[in-house]
Amino acid sequence: MDFFTSDLHWGHKNIIKFCNRPFKNVHDMNRSLVKNWNSVVTNNDTVYVLGDVFVCNPPTAEKYIKKLNGRKILIKGNHDHDEKTMLGVGFDEFHRKLDYRTPNGKNALLQHYPAPSKLIKKYDMLIHGHIHIAPKVRENRVNVSCDIWDYTPVSIEEICKLTLNNKKPVDEWCEIYTDGEILKAHLSIHVHDFSSVVEHIYEMMKDRWPRRRK
């Protein structure tokens, strides 16, 4: 079975206050995240973690991550370290984005940030994290942040039961292009999608900013 989660923030004391998490302290949160994970995930399962794993030193995070059941695949978030570090603390794979085929035949994109329709138009759905608040579904975007799934990974079976809507919002548009030395962007997007637009611009310009992708 495949599972999905994101935004665990192991070791991040302030996330308890910021997101009103129901834990006494950071140690309680760390232990509870491990317990909840292992309550649904077995060593025969795979968990896709869509970013923002820990906000503490890697050796501390490793103690918790290596207690987790299953094969662990990371989709890099804005709080995550480089590939070498993340593999070193216990992940089996490291990706910035990943294509995924659901059991009911949908083509999904896995990435940390939600995105406007234009940037994911070749996919049936986007599975993402980054946003720590509901809703779980916005059009064809599924948010797997642990804050809105009881701090527990959600199975692909549960995701496939969700009702999606592939219709583009009438007030959304996203046009980004270069004209010589000028970058032009015409946007009307949900505020939650802005970070993915910034990432898209960096990807467009990676030949000019090669260090960005390292």
PDB file of C-alpha atoms in Angstrom:
ATOM      1  CA  MET A   1       0.000   0.000   0.000  1.00  0.00           C
ATOM      2  CA  ASP A   2       1.129   3.553  -0.729  1.00  0.00           C
ATOM      3  CA  PHE A   3       0.672   6.343   1.811  1.00  0.00           C
ATOM      4  CA  PHE A   4       1.178  10.103   1.655  1.00  0.00           C
ATOM      5  CA  THR A   5       1.993  12.788   4.196  1.00  0.00           C
ATOM      6  CA  SER A   6       3.877  16.080   4.500  1.00  0.00           C
ATOM      7  CA  ASP A   7       4.929  18.912   6.794  1.00  0.00           C
ATOM      8  CA  LEU A   8       5.821  16.755   9.773  1.00  0.00           C
ATOM      9  CA  HIS A   9       8.271  19.339  11.140  1.00  0.00           C
ATOM     10  CA  TRP A  10      10.011  17.009  13.576  1.00  0.00           C
ATOM     11  CA  GLY A  11      11.859  19.011  16.201  1.00  0.00           C
ATOM     12  CA  HIS A  12      10.047  22.281  15.432  1.00  0.00           C
ATOM     13  CA  LYS A  13       8.839  23.615  18.768  1.00  0.00           C
ATOM     14  CA  ASN A  14       7.092  26.678  17.352  1.00  0.00           C
ATOM     15  CA  ILE A  15       4.978  24.697  14.862  1.00  0.00           C
ATOM     16  CA  ILE A  16       2.880  23.537  17.835  1.00  0.00           C
ATOM     17  CA  LYS A  17       1.846  27.132  18.461  1.00  0.00           C
ATOM     18  CA  PHE A  18       1.741  28.262  14.825  1.00  0.00           C
ATOM     19  CA  CYS A  19      -0.593  25.434  13.764  1.00  0.00           C
ATOM     20  CA  ASN A  20      -2.318  24.806  17.098  1.00  0.00           C
ATOM     21  CA  ARG A  21      -1.072  21.230  17.191  1.00  0.00           C
ATOM     22  CA  PRO A  22      -2.501  19.162  20.083  1.00  0.00           C
ATOM     23  CA  PHE A  23       0.816  18.226  21.686  1.00  0.00           C
ATOM     24  CA  LYS A  24       2.236  19.126  25.100  1.00  0.00           C
ATOM     25  CA  ASN A  25       5.723  19.853  23.782  1.00  0.00           C
ATOM     26  CA  VAL A  26       8.089  19.034  20.915  1.00  0.00           C
ATOM     27  CA  HIS A  27       9.088  15.671  22.429  1.00  0.00           C
ATOM     28  CA  ASP A  28       5.438  14.657  22.680  1.00  0.00           C
ATOM     29  CA  MET A  29       4.919  15.727  19.071  1.00  0.00           C
ATOM     30  CA  ASN A  30       7.952  13.817  17.789  1.00  0.00           C
ATOM     31  CA  ARG A  31       6.906  10.608  19.545  1.00  0.00           C
ATOM     32  CA  SER A  32       3.280  10.959  18.454  1.00  0.00           C
ATOM     33  CA  LEU A  33       4.215  11.408  14.799  1.00  0.00           C
ATOM     34  CA  VAL A  34       6.201   8.156  14.916  1.00  0.00           C
ATOM     35  CA  LYS A  35       3.397   6.323  16.731  1.00  0.00           C
ATOM     36  CA  ASN A  36       0.720   7.550  14.310  1.00  0.00           C
ATOM     37  CA  TRP A  37       2.841   6.657  11.273  1.00  0.00           C
ATOM     38  CA  ASN A  38       3.524   3.122  12.486  1.00  0.00           C
ATOM     39  CA  SER A  39      -0.122   2.613  13.438  1.00  0.00           C
ATOM     40  CA  VAL A  40      -1.085   2.510   9.732  1.00  0.00           C
ATOM     41  CA  VAL A  41       2.165   1.823   7.826  1.00  0.00           C
ATOM     42  CA  THR A  42       3.845  -1.595   7.740  1.00  0.00           C
ATOM     43  CA  ASN A  43       7.284  -2.484   6.429  1.00  0.00           C
ATOM     44  CA  ASN A  44       5.611  -3.712   3.234  1.00  0.00           C
ATOM     45  CA  ASP A  45       4.235  -0.233   2.495  1.00  0.00           C
ATOM     46  CA  THR A  46       5.683   2.861   0.795  1.00  0.00           C
ATOM     47  CA  VAL A  47       5.251   6.375   2.158  1.00  0.00           C
ATOM     48  CA  TYR A  48       5.670   9.441  -0.027  1.00  0.00           C
ATOM     49  CA  VAL A  49       6.615  12.398   2.173  1.00  0.00           C
ATOM     50  CA  LEU A  50       5.882  15.601   0.288  1.00  0.00           C
ATOM     51  CA  GLY A  51       8.338  17.836   2.046  1.00  0.00           C
ATOM     52  CA  ASP A  52       9.225  19.644   5.263  1.00  0.00           C
ATOM     53  CA  VAL A  53      10.336  16.683   7.321  1.00  0.00           C
ATOM     54  CA  PHE A  54      12.267  18.238  10.193  1.00  0.00           C
ATOM     55  CA  VAL A  55      13.429  21.528  11.664  1.00  0.00           C
ATOM     56  CA  CYS A  56      16.229  20.287  13.907  1.00  0.00           C
ATOM     57  CA  ASN A  57      19.720  18.909  13.384  1.00  0.00           C
ATOM     58  CA  PRO A  58      19.944  15.844  11.096  1.00  0.00           C
ATOM     59  CA  PRO A  59      21.289  13.422  13.750  1.00  0.00           C
ATOM     60  CA  THR A  60      18.262  14.158  15.954  1.00  0.00           C
ATOM     61  CA  ALA A  61      15.862  13.718  13.037  1.00  0.00           C
ATOM     62  CA  GLU A  62      17.546  10.452  12.057  1.00  0.00           C
ATOM     63  CA  LYS A  63      16.647   8.907  15.427  1.00  0.00           C
ATOM     64  CA  TYR A  64      12.951   9.364  14.632  1.00  0.00           C
ATOM     65  CA  ILE A  65      12.977   8.680  10.883  1.00  0.00           C
ATOM     66  CA  LYS A  66      14.756   5.340  11.275  1.00  0.00           C
ATOM     67  CA  LYS A  67      11.985   4.204  13.645  1.00  0.00           C
ATOM     68  CA  LEU A  68       9.393   4.576  10.874  1.00  0.00           C
ATOM     69  CA  ASN A  69       7.936   1.583   9.071  1.00  0.00           C
ATOM     70  CA  GLY A  70       7.982   1.226   5.305  1.00  0.00           C
ATOM     71  CA  ARG A  71       9.940   2.481   2.338  1.00  0.00           C
ATOM     72  CA  LYS A  72      10.275   6.267   2.551  1.00  0.00           C
ATOM     73  CA  ILE A  73      10.357   8.464  -0.554  1.00  0.00           C
ATOM     74  CA  LEU A  74      10.933  12.197  -0.127  1.00  0.00           C
ATOM     75  CA  ILE A  75       9.654  14.949  -2.376  1.00  0.00           C
ATOM     76  CA  LYS A  76      11.763  17.937  -1.323  1.00  0.00           C
ATOM     77  CA  GLY A  77      10.106  20.792   0.552  1.00  0.00           C
ATOM     78  CA  ASN A  78      11.343  24.269   1.368  1.00  0.00           C
ATOM     79  CA  HIS A  79      12.593  23.204   4.838  1.00  0.00           C
ATOM     80  CA  ASP A  80      14.439  20.100   3.645  1.00  0.00           C
ATOM     81  CA  HIS A  81      18.188  19.608   3.255  1.00  0.00           C
ATOM     82  CA  ASP A  82      20.131  18.422   0.202  1.00  0.00           C
ATOM     83  CA  GLU A  83      19.829  14.918  -1.213  1.00  0.00           C
ATOM     84  CA  LYS A  84      22.890  13.504   0.583  1.00  0.00           C
ATOM     85  CA  THR A  85      21.634  14.666   3.981  1.00  0.00           C
ATOM     86  CA  MET A  86      18.070  13.427   3.476  1.00  0.00           C
ATOM     87  CA  LEU A  87      19.189  10.004   2.282  1.00  0.00           C
ATOM     88  CA  GLY A  88      21.588   9.886   5.220  1.00  0.00           C
ATOM     89  CA  VAL A  89      18.814  10.354   7.795  1.00  0.00           C
ATOM     90  CA  GLY A  90      16.801   7.445   6.457  1.00  0.00           C
ATOM     91  CA  PHE A  91      15.030   8.183   3.169  1.00  0.00           C
ATOM     92  CA  ASP A  92      15.254   5.636   0.372  1.00  0.00           C
ATOM     93  CA  GLU A  93      14.704   8.109  -2.480  1.00  0.00           C
ATOM     94  CA  PHE A  94      14.926  11.891  -2.975  1.00  0.00           C
ATOM     95  CA  HIS A  95      13.049  13.856  -5.673  1.00  0.00           C
ATOM     96  CA  ARG A  96      12.025  17.430  -6.377  1.00  0.00           C
ATOM     97  CA  LYS A  97       8.923  16.280  -8.255  1.00  0.00           C
ATOM     98  CA  LEU A  98       7.609  12.867  -9.184  1.00  0.00           C
ATOM     99  CA  ASP A  99       5.006  11.431 -11.546  1.00  0.00           C
ATOM    100  CA  TYR A 100       2.643   8.908  -9.973  1.00  0.00           C
ATOM    101  CA  ARG A 101      -0.090   6.664 -11.358  1.00  0.00           C
ATOM    102  CA  THR A 102      -3.007   6.048  -9.000  1.00  0.00           C
ATOM    103  CA  PRO A 103      -4.764   2.660  -8.771  1.00  0.00           C
ATOM    104  CA  ASN A 104      -7.849   4.178 -10.448  1.00  0.00           C
ATOM    105  CA  GLY A 105      -5.796   5.273 -13.448  1.00  0.00           C
ATOM    106  CA  LYS A 106      -5.182   8.974 -12.757  1.00  0.00           C
ATOM    107  CA  ASN A 107      -1.898  10.644 -13.663  1.00  0.00           C
ATOM    108  CA  ALA A 108      -0.757  12.570 -10.598  1.00  0.00           C
ATOM    109  CA  LEU A 109       2.085  14.972  -9.964  1.00  0.00           C
ATOM    110  CA  LEU A 110       3.736  14.813  -6.547  1.00  0.00           C
ATOM    111  CA  GLN A 111       5.378  18.025  -5.370  1.00  0.00           C
ATOM    112  CA  HIS A 112       5.632  20.055  -2.190  1.00  0.00           C
ATOM    113  CA  TYR A 113       3.806  23.193  -3.344  1.00  0.00           C
ATOM    114  CA  PRO A 114       0.243  23.502  -4.640  1.00  0.00           C
ATOM    115  CA  ALA A 115       0.113  25.008  -8.130  1.00  0.00           C
ATOM    116  CA  PRO A 116      -2.252  26.873 -10.472  1.00  0.00           C
ATOM    117  CA  SER A 117      -4.089  24.849 -13.124  1.00  0.00           C
ATOM    118  CA  LYS A 118      -1.867  25.944 -16.025  1.00  0.00           C
ATOM    119  CA  LEU A 119       1.264  24.512 -14.411  1.00  0.00           C
ATOM    120  CA  ILE A 120      -0.316  21.081 -13.868  1.00  0.00           C
ATOM    121  CA  LYS A 121      -2.592  20.878 -16.921  1.00  0.00           C
ATOM    122  CA  LYS A 122      -1.107  17.613 -18.228  1.00  0.00           C
ATOM    123  CA  TYR A 123      -2.013  15.850 -14.952  1.00  0.00           C
ATOM    124  CA  ASP A 124      -5.356  14.638 -13.650  1.00  0.00           C
ATOM    125  CA  MET A 125      -4.433  15.634 -10.127  1.00  0.00           C
ATOM    126  CA  LEU A 126      -1.755  17.191  -7.934  1.00  0.00           C
ATOM    127  CA  ILE A 127      -0.836  15.714  -4.554  1.00  0.00           C
ATOM    128  CA  HIS A 128       1.000  18.300  -2.449  1.00  0.00           C
ATOM    129  CA  GLY A 129       1.797  19.598   1.009  1.00  0.00           C
ATOM    130  CA  HIS A 130       3.059  22.982   2.278  1.00  0.00           C
ATOM    131  CA  ILE A 131      -0.380  24.307   3.305  1.00  0.00           C
ATOM    132  CA  HIS A 132      -1.128  23.316   6.891  1.00  0.00           C
ATOM    133  CA  ILE A 133      -4.831  24.145   6.813  1.00  0.00           C
ATOM    134  CA  ALA A 134      -7.970  22.716   5.165  1.00  0.00           C
ATOM    135  CA  PRO A 135      -9.441  22.028   2.684  1.00  0.00           C
ATOM    136  CA  LYS A 136      -8.122  18.605   1.838  1.00  0.00           C
ATOM    137  CA  VAL A 137      -9.252  19.082  -1.776  1.00  0.00           C
ATOM    138  CA  ARG A 138      -9.205  22.195  -3.963  1.00  0.00           C
ATOM    139  CA  GLU A 139     -10.326  21.456  -7.530  1.00  0.00           C
ATOM    140  CA  ASN A 140      -7.921  18.644  -8.553  1.00  0.00           C
ATOM    141  CA  ARG A 141      -5.334  19.344  -5.845  1.00  0.00           C
ATOM    142  CA  VAL A 142      -5.086  17.067  -2.800  1.00  0.00           C
ATOM    143  CA  ASN A 143      -3.357  18.438   0.282  1.00  0.00           C
ATOM    144  CA  VAL A 144      -1.698  15.715   2.399  1.00  0.00           C
ATOM    145  CA  SER A 145      -0.286  17.966   5.129  1.00  0.00           C
ATOM    146  CA  CYS A 146      -0.314  15.999   8.365  1.00  0.00           C
ATOM    147  CA  ASP A 147      -2.096  18.882  10.110  1.00  0.00           C
ATOM    148  CA  ILE A 148      -5.331  18.127   8.249  1.00  0.00           C
ATOM    149  CA  TRP A 149      -5.053  14.309   8.312  1.00  0.00           C
ATOM    150  CA  ASP A 150      -4.818  13.791  12.088  1.00  0.00           C
ATOM    151  CA  TYR A 151      -0.994  13.750  11.955  1.00  0.00           C
ATOM    152  CA  THR A 152      -1.151  10.357  10.223  1.00  0.00           C
ATOM    153  CA  PRO A 153      -0.225   9.287   6.661  1.00  0.00           C
ATOM    154  CA  VAL A 154      -3.235   8.918   4.343  1.00  0.00           C
ATOM    155  CA  SER A 155      -3.517   5.886   2.076  1.00  0.00           C
ATOM    156  CA  ILE A 156      -3.882   6.061  -1.677  1.00  0.00           C
ATOM    157  CA  GLU A 157      -7.206   4.234  -1.208  1.00  0.00           C
ATOM    158  CA  GLU A 158      -8.540   7.165   0.813  1.00  0.00           C
ATOM    159  CA  ILE A 159      -7.191   9.679  -1.711  1.00  0.00           C
ATOM    160  CA  CYS A 160      -8.919   7.823  -4.562  1.00  0.00           C
ATOM    161  CA  LYS A 161     -12.251   8.174  -2.728  1.00  0.00           C
ATOM    162  CA  LEU A 162     -12.022  11.973  -2.730  1.00  0.00           C
ATOM    163  CA  THR A 163     -14.169  13.946  -5.157  1.00  0.00           C
ATOM    164  CA  LEU A 164     -12.031  16.012  -7.525  1.00  0.00           C
ATOM    165  CA  ASN A 165     -12.992  18.771  -9.951  1.00  0.00           C
ATOM    166  CA  ASN A 166     -10.730  19.373 -12.944  1.00  0.00           C
ATOM    167  CA  LYS A 167     -12.554  22.536 -13.987  1.00  0.00           C
ATOM    168  CA  LYS A 168     -10.251  25.560 -13.979  1.00  0.00           C
ATOM    169  CA  PRO A 169     -11.504  28.479 -11.816  1.00  0.00           C
ATOM    170  CA  VAL A 170     -12.912  31.177 -14.101  1.00  0.00           C
ATOM    171  CA  ASP A 171     -10.879  33.929 -12.418  1.00  0.00           C
ATOM    172  CA  GLU A 172      -7.524  32.105 -12.666  1.00  0.00           C
ATOM    173  CA  TRP A 173      -4.866  32.734 -15.250  1.00  0.00           C
ATOM    174  CA  CYS A 174      -1.108  32.306 -15.251  1.00  0.00           C
ATOM    175  CA  GLU A 175       1.033  33.494 -18.159  1.00  0.00           C
ATOM    176  CA  ILE A 176       4.824  33.611 -17.678  1.00  0.00           C
ATOM    177  CA  TYR A 177       7.316  34.164 -20.479  1.00  0.00           C
ATOM    178  CA  THR A 178      10.505  35.990 -21.395  1.00  0.00           C
ATOM    179  CA  ASP A 179      10.793  38.769 -23.947  1.00  0.00           C
ATOM    180  CA  GLY A 180      14.493  39.335 -24.506  1.00  0.00           C
ATOM    181  CA  GLU A 181      15.914  40.330 -21.139  1.00  0.00           C
ATOM    182  CA  ILE A 182      12.452  40.955 -19.672  1.00  0.00           C
ATOM    183  CA  LEU A 183      10.527  38.364 -17.680  1.00  0.00           C
ATOM    184  CA  LYS A 184       6.785  38.923 -17.983  1.00  0.00           C
ATOM    185  CA  ALA A 185       4.148  37.412 -15.715  1.00  0.00           C
ATOM    186  CA  HIS A 186       0.386  37.942 -15.782  1.00  0.00           C
ATOM    187  CA  LEU A 187      -1.213  36.253 -12.794  1.00  0.00           C
ATOM    188  CA  SER A 188      -4.555  35.780 -11.143  1.00  0.00           C
ATOM    189  CA  ILE A 189      -4.063  32.768  -8.889  1.00  0.00           C
ATOM    190  CA  HIS A 190      -4.906  31.484  -5.438  1.00  0.00           C
ATOM    191  CA  VAL A 191      -2.422  32.842  -2.908  1.00  0.00           C
ATOM    192  CA  HIS A 192      -1.476  29.285  -1.882  1.00  0.00           C
ATOM    193  CA  ASP A 193      -0.184  28.630  -5.414  1.00  0.00           C
ATOM    194  CA  PHE A 194       2.314  31.480  -5.488  1.00  0.00           C
ATOM    195  CA  SER A 195       5.334  29.495  -4.249  1.00  0.00           C
ATOM    196  CA  SER A 196       5.009  27.015  -7.114  1.00  0.00           C
ATOM    197  CA  VAL A 197       4.947  29.908  -9.588  1.00  0.00           C
ATOM    198  CA  VAL A 198       8.231  31.174  -8.133  1.00  0.00           C
ATOM    199  CA  GLU A 199       9.717  27.676  -8.476  1.00  0.00           C
ATOM    200  CA  HIS A 200       8.463  27.530 -12.071  1.00  0.00           C
ATOM    201  CA  ILE A 201      10.208  30.826 -12.856  1.00  0.00           C
ATOM    202  CA  TYR A 202      13.475  29.543 -11.359  1.00  0.00           C
ATOM    203  CA  GLU A 203      13.145  26.419 -13.501  1.00  0.00           C
ATOM    204  CA  MET A 204      12.627  28.558 -16.614  1.00  0.00           C
ATOM    205  CA  MET A 205      15.711  30.591 -15.740  1.00  0.00           C
ATOM    206  CA  LYS A 206      17.979  27.776 -14.506  1.00  0.00           C
ATOM    207  CA  ASP A 207      20.475  28.306 -17.336  1.00  0.00           C
ATOM    208  CA  ARG A 208      21.020  31.846 -16.047  1.00  0.00           C
ATOM    209  CA  TRP A 209      21.023  30.800 -12.387  1.00  0.00           C
ATOM    210  CA  PRO A 210      22.703  27.368 -12.465  1.00  0.00           C
ATOM    211  CA  ARG A 211      23.524  27.300  -8.748  1.00  0.00           C
ATOM    212  CA  ARG A 212      19.822  27.444  -7.892  1.00  0.00           C
ATOM    213  CA  ARG A 213      19.345  23.772  -8.846  1.00  0.00           C
ATOM    214  CA  LYS A 214      22.245  22.365  -6.864  1.00  0.00           C
TER     215      LYS A 214
END
